[in-house]
Short mmCIF file of C-alpha atoms and ligand atoms in Angstrom, two decimals:
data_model
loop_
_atom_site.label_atom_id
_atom_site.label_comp_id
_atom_site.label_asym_id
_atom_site.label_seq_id
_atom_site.Cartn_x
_atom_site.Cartn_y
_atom_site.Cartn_z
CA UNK Y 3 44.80 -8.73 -8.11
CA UNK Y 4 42.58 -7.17 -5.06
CA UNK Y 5 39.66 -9.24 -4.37
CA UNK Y 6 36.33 -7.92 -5.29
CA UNK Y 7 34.55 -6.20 -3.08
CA UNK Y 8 31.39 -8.69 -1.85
CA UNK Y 9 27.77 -6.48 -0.61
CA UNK Y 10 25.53 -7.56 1.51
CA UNK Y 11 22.14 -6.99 0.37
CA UNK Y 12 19.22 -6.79 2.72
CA UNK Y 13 16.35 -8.95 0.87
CA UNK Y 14 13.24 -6.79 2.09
CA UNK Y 15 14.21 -3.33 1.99
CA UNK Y 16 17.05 -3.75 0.00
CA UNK Y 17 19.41 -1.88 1.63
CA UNK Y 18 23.26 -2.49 1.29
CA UNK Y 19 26.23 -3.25 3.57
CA UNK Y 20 29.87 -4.09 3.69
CA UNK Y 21 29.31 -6.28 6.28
CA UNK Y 22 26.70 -9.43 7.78
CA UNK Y 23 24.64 -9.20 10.66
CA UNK Y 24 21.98 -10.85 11.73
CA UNK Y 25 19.22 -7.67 11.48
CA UNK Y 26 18.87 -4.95 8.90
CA UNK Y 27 19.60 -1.65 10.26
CA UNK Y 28 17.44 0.03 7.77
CA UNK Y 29 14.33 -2.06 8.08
CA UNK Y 30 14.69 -3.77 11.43
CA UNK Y 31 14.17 -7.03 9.99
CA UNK Y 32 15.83 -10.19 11.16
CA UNK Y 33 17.94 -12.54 8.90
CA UNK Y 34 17.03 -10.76 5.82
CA UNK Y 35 20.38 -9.98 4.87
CA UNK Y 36 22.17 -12.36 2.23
CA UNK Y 37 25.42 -11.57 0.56
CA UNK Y 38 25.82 -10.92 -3.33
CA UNK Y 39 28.41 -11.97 -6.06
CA UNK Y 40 29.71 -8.75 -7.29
CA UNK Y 41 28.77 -8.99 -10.82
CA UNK Y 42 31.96 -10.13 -13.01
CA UNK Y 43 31.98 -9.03 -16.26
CA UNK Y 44 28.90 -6.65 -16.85
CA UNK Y 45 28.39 -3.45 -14.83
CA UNK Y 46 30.43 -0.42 -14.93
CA UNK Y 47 34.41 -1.20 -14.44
CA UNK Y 48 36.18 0.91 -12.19
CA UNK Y 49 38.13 3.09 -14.64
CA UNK Y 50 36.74 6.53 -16.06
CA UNK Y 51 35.01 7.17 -19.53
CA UNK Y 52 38.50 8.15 -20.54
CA UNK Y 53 39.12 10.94 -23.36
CA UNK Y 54 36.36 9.57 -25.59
CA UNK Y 55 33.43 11.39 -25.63
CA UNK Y 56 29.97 10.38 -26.78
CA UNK Y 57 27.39 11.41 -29.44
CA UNK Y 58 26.05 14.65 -28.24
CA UNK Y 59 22.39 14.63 -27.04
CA UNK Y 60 19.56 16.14 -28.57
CA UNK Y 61 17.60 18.86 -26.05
CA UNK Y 62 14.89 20.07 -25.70
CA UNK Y 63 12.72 22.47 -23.55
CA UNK Y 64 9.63 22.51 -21.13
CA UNK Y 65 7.30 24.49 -23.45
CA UNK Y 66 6.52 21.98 -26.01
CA UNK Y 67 3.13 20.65 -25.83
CA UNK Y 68 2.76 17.11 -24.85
CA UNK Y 69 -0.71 15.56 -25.19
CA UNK Y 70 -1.45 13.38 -21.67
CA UNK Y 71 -1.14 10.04 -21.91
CA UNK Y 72 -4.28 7.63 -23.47
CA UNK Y 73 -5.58 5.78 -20.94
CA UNK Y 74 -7.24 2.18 -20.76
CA UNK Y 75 -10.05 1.68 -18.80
CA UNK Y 76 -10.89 -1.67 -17.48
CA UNK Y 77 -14.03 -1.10 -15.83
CA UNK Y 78 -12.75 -2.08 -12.68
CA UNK Y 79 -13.01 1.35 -11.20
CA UNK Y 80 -11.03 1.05 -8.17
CA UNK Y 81 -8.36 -0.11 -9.93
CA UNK Y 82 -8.63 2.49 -12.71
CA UNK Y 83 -8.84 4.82 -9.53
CA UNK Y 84 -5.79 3.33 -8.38
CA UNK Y 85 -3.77 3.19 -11.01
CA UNK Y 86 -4.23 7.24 -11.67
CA UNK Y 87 -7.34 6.95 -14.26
CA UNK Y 88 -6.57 3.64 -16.47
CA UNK Y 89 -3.42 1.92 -17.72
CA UNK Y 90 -0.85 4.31 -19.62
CA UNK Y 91 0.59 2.56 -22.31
CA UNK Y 92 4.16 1.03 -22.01
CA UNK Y 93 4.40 1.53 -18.21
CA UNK Y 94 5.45 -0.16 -15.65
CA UNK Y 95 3.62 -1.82 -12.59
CA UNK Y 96 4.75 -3.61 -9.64
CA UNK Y 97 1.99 -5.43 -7.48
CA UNK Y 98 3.57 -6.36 -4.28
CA UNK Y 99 1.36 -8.34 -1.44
CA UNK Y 100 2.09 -11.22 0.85
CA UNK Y 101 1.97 -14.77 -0.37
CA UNK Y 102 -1.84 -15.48 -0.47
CA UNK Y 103 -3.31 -12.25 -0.33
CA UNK Y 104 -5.06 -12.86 -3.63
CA UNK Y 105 -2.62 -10.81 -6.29
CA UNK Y 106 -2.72 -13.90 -8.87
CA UNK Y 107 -6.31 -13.46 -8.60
CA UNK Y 108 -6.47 -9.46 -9.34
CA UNK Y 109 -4.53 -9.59 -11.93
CA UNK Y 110 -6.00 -12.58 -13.74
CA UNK Y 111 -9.37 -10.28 -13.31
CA UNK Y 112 -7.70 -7.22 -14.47
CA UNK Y 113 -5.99 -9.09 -17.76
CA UNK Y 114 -9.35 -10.38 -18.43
CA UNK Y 115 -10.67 -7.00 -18.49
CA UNK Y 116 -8.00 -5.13 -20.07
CA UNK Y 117 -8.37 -7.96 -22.70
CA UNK Y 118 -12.36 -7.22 -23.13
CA UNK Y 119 -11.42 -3.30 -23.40
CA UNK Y 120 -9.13 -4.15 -26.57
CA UNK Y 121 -5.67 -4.43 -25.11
CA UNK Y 122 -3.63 -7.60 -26.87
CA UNK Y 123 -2.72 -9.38 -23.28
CA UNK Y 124 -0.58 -11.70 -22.45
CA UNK Y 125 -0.40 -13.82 -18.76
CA UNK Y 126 2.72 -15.48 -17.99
CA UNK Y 127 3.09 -17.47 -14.59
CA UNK Y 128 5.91 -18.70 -13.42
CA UNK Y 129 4.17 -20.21 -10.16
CA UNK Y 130 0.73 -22.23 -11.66
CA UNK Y 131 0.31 -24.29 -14.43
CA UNK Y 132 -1.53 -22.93 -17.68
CA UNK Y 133 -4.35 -25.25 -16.96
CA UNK Y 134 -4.41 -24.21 -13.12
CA UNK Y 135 -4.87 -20.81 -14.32
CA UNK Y 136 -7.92 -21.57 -17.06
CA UNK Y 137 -9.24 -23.31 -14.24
CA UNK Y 138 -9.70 -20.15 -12.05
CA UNK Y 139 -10.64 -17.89 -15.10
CA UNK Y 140 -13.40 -19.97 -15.76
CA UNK Y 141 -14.43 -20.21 -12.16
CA UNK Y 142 -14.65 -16.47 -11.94
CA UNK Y 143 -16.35 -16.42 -14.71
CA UNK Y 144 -13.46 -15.39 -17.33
CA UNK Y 145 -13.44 -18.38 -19.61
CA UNK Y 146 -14.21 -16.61 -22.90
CA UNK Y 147 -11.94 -13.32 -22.07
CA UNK Y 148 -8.57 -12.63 -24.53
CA UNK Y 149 -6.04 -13.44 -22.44
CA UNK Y 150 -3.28 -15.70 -23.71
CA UNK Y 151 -1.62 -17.38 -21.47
CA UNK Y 152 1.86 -18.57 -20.63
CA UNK Y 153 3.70 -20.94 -17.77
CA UNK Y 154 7.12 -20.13 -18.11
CA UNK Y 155 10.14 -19.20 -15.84
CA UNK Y 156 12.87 -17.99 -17.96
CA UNK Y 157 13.02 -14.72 -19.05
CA UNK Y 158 14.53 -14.92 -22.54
CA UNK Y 159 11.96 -17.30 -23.94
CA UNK Y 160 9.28 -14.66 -22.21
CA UNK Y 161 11.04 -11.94 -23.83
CA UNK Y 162 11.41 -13.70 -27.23
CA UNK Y 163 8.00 -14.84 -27.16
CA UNK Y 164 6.76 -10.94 -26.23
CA UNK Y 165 9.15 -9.63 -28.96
CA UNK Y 166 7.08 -11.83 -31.93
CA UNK Y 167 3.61 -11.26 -30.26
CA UNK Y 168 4.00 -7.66 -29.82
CA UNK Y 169 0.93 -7.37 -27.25
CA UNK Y 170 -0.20 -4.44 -25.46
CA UNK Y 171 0.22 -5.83 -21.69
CA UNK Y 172 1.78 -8.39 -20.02
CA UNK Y 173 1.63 -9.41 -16.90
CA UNK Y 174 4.43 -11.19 -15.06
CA UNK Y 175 3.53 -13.51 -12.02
CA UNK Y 176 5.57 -13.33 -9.77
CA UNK Y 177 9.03 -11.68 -10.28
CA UNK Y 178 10.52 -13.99 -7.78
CA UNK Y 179 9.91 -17.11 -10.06
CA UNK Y 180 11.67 -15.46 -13.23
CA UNK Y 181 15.18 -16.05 -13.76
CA UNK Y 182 17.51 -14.79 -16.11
CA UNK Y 183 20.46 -16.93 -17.80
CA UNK Y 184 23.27 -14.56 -17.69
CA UNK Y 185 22.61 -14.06 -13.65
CA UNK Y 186 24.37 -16.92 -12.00
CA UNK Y 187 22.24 -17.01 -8.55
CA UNK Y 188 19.13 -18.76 -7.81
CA UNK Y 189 15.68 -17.50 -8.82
CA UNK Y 190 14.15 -15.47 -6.45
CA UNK Y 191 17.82 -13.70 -5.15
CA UNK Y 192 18.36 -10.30 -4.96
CA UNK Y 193 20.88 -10.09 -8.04
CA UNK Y 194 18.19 -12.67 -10.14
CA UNK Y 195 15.24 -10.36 -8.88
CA UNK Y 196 17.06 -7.26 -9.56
CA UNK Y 197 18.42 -8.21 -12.87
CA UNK Y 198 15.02 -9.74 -14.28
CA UNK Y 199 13.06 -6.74 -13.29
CA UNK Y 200 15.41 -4.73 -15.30
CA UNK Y 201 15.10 -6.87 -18.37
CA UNK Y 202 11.99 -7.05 -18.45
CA UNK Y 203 10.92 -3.12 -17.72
CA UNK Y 204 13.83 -2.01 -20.57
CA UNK Y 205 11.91 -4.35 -22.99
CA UNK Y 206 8.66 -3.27 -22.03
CA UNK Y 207 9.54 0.62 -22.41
CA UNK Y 208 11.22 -0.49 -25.99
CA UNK Y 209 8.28 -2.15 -27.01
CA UNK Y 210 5.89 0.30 -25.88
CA UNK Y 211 4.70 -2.88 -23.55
CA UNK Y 212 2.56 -1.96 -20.48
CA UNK Y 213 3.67 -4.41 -18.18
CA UNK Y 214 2.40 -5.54 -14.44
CA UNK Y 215 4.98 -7.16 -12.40
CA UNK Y 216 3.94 -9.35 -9.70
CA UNK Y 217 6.03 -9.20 -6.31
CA UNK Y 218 5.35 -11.26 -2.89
CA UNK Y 219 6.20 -9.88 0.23
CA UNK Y 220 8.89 -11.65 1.85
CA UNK Y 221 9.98 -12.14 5.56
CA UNK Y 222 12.67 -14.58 4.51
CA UNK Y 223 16.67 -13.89 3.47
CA UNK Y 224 16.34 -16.01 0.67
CA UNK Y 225 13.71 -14.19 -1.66
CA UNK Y 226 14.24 -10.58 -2.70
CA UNK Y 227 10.96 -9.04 -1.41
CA UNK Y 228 9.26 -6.13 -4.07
CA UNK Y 229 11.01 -3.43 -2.68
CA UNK Y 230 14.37 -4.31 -4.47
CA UNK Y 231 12.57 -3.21 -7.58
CA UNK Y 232 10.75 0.08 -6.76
CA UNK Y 233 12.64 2.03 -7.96
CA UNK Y 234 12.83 0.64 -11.57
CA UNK Y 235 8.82 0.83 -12.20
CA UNK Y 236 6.50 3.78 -12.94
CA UNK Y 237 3.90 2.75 -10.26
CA UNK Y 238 4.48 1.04 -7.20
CA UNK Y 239 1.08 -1.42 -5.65
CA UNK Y 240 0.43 -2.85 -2.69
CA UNK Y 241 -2.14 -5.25 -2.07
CA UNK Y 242 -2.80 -5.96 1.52
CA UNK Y 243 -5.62 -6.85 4.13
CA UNK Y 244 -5.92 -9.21 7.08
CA UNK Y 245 -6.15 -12.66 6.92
CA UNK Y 246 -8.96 -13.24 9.02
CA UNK Y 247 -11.26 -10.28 7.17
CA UNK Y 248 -12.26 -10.21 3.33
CA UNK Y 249 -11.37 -7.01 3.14
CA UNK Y 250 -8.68 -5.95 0.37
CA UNK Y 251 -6.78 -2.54 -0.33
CA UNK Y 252 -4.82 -2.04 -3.11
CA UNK Y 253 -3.05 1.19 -2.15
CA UNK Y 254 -0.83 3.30 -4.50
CA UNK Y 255 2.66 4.00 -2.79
CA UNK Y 256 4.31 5.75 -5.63
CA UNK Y 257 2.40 6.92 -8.88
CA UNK Y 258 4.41 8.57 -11.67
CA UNK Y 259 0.85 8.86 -13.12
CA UNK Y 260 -1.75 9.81 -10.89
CA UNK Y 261 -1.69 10.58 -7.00
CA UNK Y 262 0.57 8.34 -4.60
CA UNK Y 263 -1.45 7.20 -1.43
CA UNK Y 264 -5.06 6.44 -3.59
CA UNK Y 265 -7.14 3.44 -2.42
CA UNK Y 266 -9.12 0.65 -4.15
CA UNK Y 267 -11.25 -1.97 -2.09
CA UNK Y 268 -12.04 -5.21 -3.00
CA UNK Y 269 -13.64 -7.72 -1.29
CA UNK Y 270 -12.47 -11.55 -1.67
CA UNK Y 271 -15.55 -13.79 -1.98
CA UNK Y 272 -16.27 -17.48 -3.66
CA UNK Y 273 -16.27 -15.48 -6.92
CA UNK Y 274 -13.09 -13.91 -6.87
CA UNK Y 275 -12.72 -10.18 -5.95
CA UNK Y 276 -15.16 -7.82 -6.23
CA UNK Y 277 -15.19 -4.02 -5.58
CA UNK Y 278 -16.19 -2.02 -2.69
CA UNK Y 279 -17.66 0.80 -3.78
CA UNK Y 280 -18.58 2.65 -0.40
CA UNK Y 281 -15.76 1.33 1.83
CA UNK Y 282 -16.68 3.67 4.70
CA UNK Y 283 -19.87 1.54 5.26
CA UNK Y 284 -17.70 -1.47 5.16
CA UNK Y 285 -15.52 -0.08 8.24
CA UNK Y 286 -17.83 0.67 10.28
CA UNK Y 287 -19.02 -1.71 12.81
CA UNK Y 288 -22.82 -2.48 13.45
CA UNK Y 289 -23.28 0.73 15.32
CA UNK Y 290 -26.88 0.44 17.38
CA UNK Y 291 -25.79 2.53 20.42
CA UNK Y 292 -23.05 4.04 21.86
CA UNK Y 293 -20.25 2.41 22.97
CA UNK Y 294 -17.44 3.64 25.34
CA UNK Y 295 -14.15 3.36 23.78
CA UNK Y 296 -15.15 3.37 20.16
CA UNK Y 297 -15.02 6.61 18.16
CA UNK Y 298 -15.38 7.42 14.45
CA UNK Y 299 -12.82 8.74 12.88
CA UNK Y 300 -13.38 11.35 8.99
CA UNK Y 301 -10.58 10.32 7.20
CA UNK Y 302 -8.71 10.54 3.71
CA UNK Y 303 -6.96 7.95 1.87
CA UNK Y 304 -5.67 9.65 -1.40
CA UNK Y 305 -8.55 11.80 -2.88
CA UNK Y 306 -10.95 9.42 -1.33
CA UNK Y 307 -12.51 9.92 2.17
CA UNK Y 308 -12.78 7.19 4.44
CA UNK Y 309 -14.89 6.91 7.57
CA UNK Y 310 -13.37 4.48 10.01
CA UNK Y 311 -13.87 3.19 13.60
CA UNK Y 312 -11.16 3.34 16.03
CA UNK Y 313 -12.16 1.05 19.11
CA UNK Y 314 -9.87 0.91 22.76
CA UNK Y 315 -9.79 -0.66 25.71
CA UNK Y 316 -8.40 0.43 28.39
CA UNK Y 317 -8.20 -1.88 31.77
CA UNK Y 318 -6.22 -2.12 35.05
CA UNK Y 319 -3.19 -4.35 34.53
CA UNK Y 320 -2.25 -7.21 36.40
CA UNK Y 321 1.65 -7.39 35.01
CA UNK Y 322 4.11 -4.90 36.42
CA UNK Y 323 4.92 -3.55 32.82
CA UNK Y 324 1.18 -2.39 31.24
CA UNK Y 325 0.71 -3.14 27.86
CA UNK Y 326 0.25 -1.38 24.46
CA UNK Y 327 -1.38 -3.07 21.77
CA UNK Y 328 -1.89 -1.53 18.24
CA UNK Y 329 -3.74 -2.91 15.63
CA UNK Y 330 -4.28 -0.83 12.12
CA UNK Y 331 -2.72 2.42 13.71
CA UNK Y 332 1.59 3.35 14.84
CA UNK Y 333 2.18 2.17 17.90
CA UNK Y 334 5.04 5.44 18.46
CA UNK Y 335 1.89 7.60 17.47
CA UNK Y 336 -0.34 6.00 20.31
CA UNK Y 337 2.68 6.19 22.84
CA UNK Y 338 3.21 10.03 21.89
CA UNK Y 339 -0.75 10.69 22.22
CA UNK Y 340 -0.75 8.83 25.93
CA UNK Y 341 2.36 10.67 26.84
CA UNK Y 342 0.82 14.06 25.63
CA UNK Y 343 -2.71 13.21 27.42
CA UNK Y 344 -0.36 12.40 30.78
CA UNK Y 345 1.79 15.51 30.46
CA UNK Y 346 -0.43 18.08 29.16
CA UNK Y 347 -4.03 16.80 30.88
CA UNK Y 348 -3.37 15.49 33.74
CA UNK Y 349 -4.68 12.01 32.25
CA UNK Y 350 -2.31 8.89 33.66
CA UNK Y 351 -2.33 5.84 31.88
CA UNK Y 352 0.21 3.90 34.40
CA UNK Y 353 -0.72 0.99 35.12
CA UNK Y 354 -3.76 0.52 32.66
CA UNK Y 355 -3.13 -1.95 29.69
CA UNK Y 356 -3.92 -0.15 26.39
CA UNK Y 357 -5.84 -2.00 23.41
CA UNK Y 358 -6.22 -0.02 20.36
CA UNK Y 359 -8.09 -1.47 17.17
CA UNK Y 360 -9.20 -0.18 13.60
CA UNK Y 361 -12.24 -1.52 12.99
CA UNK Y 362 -12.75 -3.99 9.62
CA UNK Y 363 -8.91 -4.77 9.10
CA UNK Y 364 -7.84 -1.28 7.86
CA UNK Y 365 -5.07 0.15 8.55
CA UNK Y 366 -4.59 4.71 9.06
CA UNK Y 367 -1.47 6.28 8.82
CA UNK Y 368 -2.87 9.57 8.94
CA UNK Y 369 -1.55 12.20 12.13
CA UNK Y 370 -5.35 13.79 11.61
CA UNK Y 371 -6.66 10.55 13.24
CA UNK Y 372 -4.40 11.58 16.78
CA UNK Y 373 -7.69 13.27 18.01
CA UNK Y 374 -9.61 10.57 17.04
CA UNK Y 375 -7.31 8.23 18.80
CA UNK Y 376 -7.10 10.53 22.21
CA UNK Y 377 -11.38 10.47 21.88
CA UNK Y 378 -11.22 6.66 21.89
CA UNK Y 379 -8.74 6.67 24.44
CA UNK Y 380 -10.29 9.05 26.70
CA UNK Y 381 -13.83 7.51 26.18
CA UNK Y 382 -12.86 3.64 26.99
CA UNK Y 383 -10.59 4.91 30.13
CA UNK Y 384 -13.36 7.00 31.18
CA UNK Y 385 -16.12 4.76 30.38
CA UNK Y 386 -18.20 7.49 28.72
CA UNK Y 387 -19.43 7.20 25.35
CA UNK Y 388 -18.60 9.51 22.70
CA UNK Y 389 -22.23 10.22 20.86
CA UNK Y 390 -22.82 8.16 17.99
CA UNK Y 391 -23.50 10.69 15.30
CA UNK Y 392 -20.17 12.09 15.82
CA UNK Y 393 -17.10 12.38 14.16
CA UNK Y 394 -13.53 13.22 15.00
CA UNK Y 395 -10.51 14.43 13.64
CA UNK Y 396 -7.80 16.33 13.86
CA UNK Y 397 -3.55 15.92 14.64
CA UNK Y 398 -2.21 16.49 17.94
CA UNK Y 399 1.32 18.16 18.38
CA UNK Y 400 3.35 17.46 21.54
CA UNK Y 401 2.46 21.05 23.16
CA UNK Y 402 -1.31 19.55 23.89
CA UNK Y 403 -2.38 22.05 20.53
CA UNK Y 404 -4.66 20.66 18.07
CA UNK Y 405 -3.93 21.47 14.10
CA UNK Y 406 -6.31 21.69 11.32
CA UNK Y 407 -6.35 19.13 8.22
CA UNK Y 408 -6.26 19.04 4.90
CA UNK Y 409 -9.86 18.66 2.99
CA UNK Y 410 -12.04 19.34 6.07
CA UNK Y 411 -14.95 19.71 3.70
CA UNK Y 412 -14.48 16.75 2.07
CA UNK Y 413 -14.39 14.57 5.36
CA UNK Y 414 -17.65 16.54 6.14
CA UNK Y 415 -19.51 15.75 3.40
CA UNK Y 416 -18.61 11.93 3.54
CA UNK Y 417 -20.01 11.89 6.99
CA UNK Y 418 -23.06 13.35 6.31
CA UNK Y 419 -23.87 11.09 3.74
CA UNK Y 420 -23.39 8.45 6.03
CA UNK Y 421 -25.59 9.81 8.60
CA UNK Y 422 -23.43 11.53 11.02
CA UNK Y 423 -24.97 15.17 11.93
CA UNK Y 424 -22.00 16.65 14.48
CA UNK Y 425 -18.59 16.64 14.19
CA UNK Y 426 -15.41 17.15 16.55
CA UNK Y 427 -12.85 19.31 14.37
CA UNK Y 428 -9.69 21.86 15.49
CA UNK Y 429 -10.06 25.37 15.18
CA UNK Y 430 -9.12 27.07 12.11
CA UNK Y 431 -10.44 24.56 10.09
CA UNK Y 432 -11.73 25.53 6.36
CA UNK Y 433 -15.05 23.12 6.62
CA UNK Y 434 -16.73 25.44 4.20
CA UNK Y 435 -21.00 26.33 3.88
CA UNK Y 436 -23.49 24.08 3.03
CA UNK Y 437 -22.28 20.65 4.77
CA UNK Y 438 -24.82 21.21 7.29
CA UNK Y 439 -23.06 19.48 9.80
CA UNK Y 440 -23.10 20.83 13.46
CA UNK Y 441 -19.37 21.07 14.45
CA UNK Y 442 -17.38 21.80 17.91
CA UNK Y 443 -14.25 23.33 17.21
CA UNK Y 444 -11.72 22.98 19.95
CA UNK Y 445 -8.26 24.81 20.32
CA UNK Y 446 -6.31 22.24 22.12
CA UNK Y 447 -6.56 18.53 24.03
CA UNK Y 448 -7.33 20.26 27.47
CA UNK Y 449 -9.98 21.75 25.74
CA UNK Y 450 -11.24 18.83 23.94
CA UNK Y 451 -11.12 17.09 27.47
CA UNK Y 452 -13.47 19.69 29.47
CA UNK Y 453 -15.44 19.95 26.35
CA UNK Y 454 -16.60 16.47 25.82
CA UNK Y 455 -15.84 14.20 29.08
CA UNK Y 456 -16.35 17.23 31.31
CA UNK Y 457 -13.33 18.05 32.93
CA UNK Y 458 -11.50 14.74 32.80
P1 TYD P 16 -4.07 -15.84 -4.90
O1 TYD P 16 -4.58 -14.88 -5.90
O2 TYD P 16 -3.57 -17.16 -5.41
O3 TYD P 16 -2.95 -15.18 -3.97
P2 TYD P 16 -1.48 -14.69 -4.32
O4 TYD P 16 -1.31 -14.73 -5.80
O5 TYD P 16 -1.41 -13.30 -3.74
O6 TYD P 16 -0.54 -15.59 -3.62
O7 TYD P 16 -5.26 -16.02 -3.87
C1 TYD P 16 -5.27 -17.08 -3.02
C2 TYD P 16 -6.36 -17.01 -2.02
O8 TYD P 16 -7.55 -16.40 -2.46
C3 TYD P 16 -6.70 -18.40 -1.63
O9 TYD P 16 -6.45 -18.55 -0.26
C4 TYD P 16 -8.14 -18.58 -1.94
C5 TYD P 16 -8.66 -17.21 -2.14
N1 TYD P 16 -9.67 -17.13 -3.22
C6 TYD P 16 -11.00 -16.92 -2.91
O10 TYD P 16 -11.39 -16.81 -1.74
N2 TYD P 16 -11.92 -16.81 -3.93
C7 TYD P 16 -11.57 -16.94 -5.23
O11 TYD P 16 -12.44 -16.83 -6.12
C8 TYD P 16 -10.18 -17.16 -5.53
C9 TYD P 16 -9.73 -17.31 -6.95
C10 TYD P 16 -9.27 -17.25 -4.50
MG1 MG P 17 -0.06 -15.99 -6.90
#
């Protein structure tokens, strides 16, 4: 009999291969990749659905009315924000964060709430005790909420116990604890991960369950990291921030619900977490005067708009080989803006050492920050200040032209409310009437360069 055929499974991005190495081509991580049993007895065999056919499906078409879905509320609005308007019943979450981050916490806040708004709740952690978590719900101040709670590991007592309660949300902390008894690897592989997540979405769709699912980010082989369940939820969560800062976002990266890319932000104090409801204060540094090097940048982060600060440095280096550092932003985006500044302005960078920083722990994967980026650039190498009333915006291409963004208006009217009065923006930008905001529109980065530093 030919052997089966063994996969290796990358554990972070989980990404598949016939054969080991030592780093993921997919992801670029290192030692993530672990081998897994090919599954025995269940999953499809290798032969063809033969001549028997099936019951035939019922069909129908796009024109029948479907009422949107009811939504809960918590009361929490940026996580109601997040999550696309409130919790749709019987769907499927996945939280993912690293170890620490303060996940546990959210979602014992959210259950609590969820609970006060009428949903039947149910808490099961695989990772505390049930009298660890009481503890912490009465600290924050959520003694009296709803919530039942559970400290259990395996998933058929969960799912027995969920079948006879019949409750209206459950949330599952963390995925990587939960094992299922028909999976022969450890808790927390890719095949247990994998397999569990499956149970317990199919159960919760069955049972018209919402369910949040729990996920730490891994750097190691041996635990399956969220991603290896993605694709199986409705709504995909990441909570992240910086260590060092208080700062939280929980971003949505995939929404079958509501928009994909929509931020909440929380801040973690003695209490627990609390929302942020003006983040673009929060990002911004004390701003008294002007500073060279730091520039403020209009931005958008789902239907939201964010104002953040962008700070460089730039400074002769004393190695041979200058260096780039990137905090919050893509480090390819900040080579391609010092290679377009080079190429198309004249501008060298050789031999300077490059320090690039978001302000407050955030981080921008927008291209309409790459003007804002060049400005800080151009400001710390040149030692000229850009004015502090201003902001930028705006994405470079590789010719040295500037393009116009989406929602111009929108990152207008967020900086006036903030105080700012002018504004750096590309030509052929929609900003609209009535922002009132006094704006320089500039065609390309040569442009921008005579413009503002005078000349270069
Ligand atoms: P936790 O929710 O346990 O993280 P995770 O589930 O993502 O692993 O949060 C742990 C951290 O949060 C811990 O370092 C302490 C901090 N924390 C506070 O600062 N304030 C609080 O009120 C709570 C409950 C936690
Ligand atoms: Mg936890």
């Amino acid at each position: 009999m030919a052997k089966a055929q063994t996969n290796f499974t990358c554990s972070a991005c989980a990404a598949v291969t016939t054969k080991w190495s030592g780093r993921c081509d997919n992801c670029g991580d290192w030692n993530t990749i672990v081998e897994e049993k090919p599954l025995s007895k269940s999953g499809p065999s290798k032969k063809t659905l033969g001549g028997m056919r099936g019951k035939k499906v019922l069909l129908s078409d796009l024109s029948t009315k479907e009422a949107p879905p009811p939504r809960t509320q918590c009361g929490m609005v940026e996580l109601d924000r997040v999550l696309g308007g409130g919790l749709v019943p019987a769907s499927a979450i996945l939280v993912g964060g690293d170890p620490g981050i303060g996940k546990s916490t959210l979602m014992l806040q959210a259950a609590a709430k969820f609970a006060q708004a009428g949903l039947k709740t149910i808490y099961v952690s695989g990772e505390e005790s049930s009298a660890q978590v009481r503890m912490r719900a009465q600290r924050l101040g959520l003694g009296d909420a709803p919530v039942k709670l559970a400290a259990e590991t395996n998933l058929r007592d969960i799912l027995t116990t969920l079948e006879a309660e019949e409750p209206d949300l459950v949330v599952i902390d963390s995925i990587q604890t939960m094992w299922a008894d028909n999976v022969e690897s450890a808790p927390g592989s890719v095949s247990q991960v994998r397999a569990a997540a499956h149970e317990i979405v199919t159960f919760a769709k069955s049972r018209n369950v919402a369910v949040i699912i729990v996920g730490h980010v891994t750097k190691d082989g041996q635990l399956a990291g969220p991603r290896v369940v993605e694709h199986m939820v409705d709504t995909v969560l990441y909570f992240e921030g910086e260590r060092g800062h208080h700062f939280r976002l929980l971003r949505a990266v995939k929404n079958r619900f509501g928009p994909a890319q929509e931020i909440g932000v929380f801040e973690m104090t003695g209490d627990g977490l609390c929302e942020v409801t003006n983040p673009s204060a929060l990002f911004l540094s004390e701003r008294d005067k002007p500073t060279a090097g730091s520039v403020v940048f209009a931005g958008i982060e789902g239907t939201r708009p964010v104002l953040v600060e962008f700070q460089a440095l730039v400074a002769p280096s004393p190695n041979a080989q200058a260096r780039r550092t990137v905090v919050g932003w893509d480090g390819g985006r900040l080579s391609m803006i010092l290679a377009v500044l080079e190429s198309r302005c004249g501008i060298p960078f050789a031999g300077l050492d490059v320090y690039l920083n978001v302000a407050g722990g955030m981080k921008v994967t927008e291209p309409a920050a790459d003007l804002a980026v060049a400005a800080a650039l151009l400001s710390a190498r040149e030692d000229t200040a850009i004015p502090k009333d201003c902001v930028v915006f705006g994405e470079l291409s590789l010719s040295g032209g500037l393009r116009p963004v989406n929602q111009t208006e929108n990152r207008l009217k967020e900086a006036q409310k903030l105080g700012f009065s002018s504004a750096i923006a590309p030509s052929r930008s929609k900003a609209g009437d009535g922002t009132g905001m006094q704006i320089r529109y500039m065609d390309d980065l040569v442009g921008f360069v005579g413009d503002v530093f005078g000349a270069g």
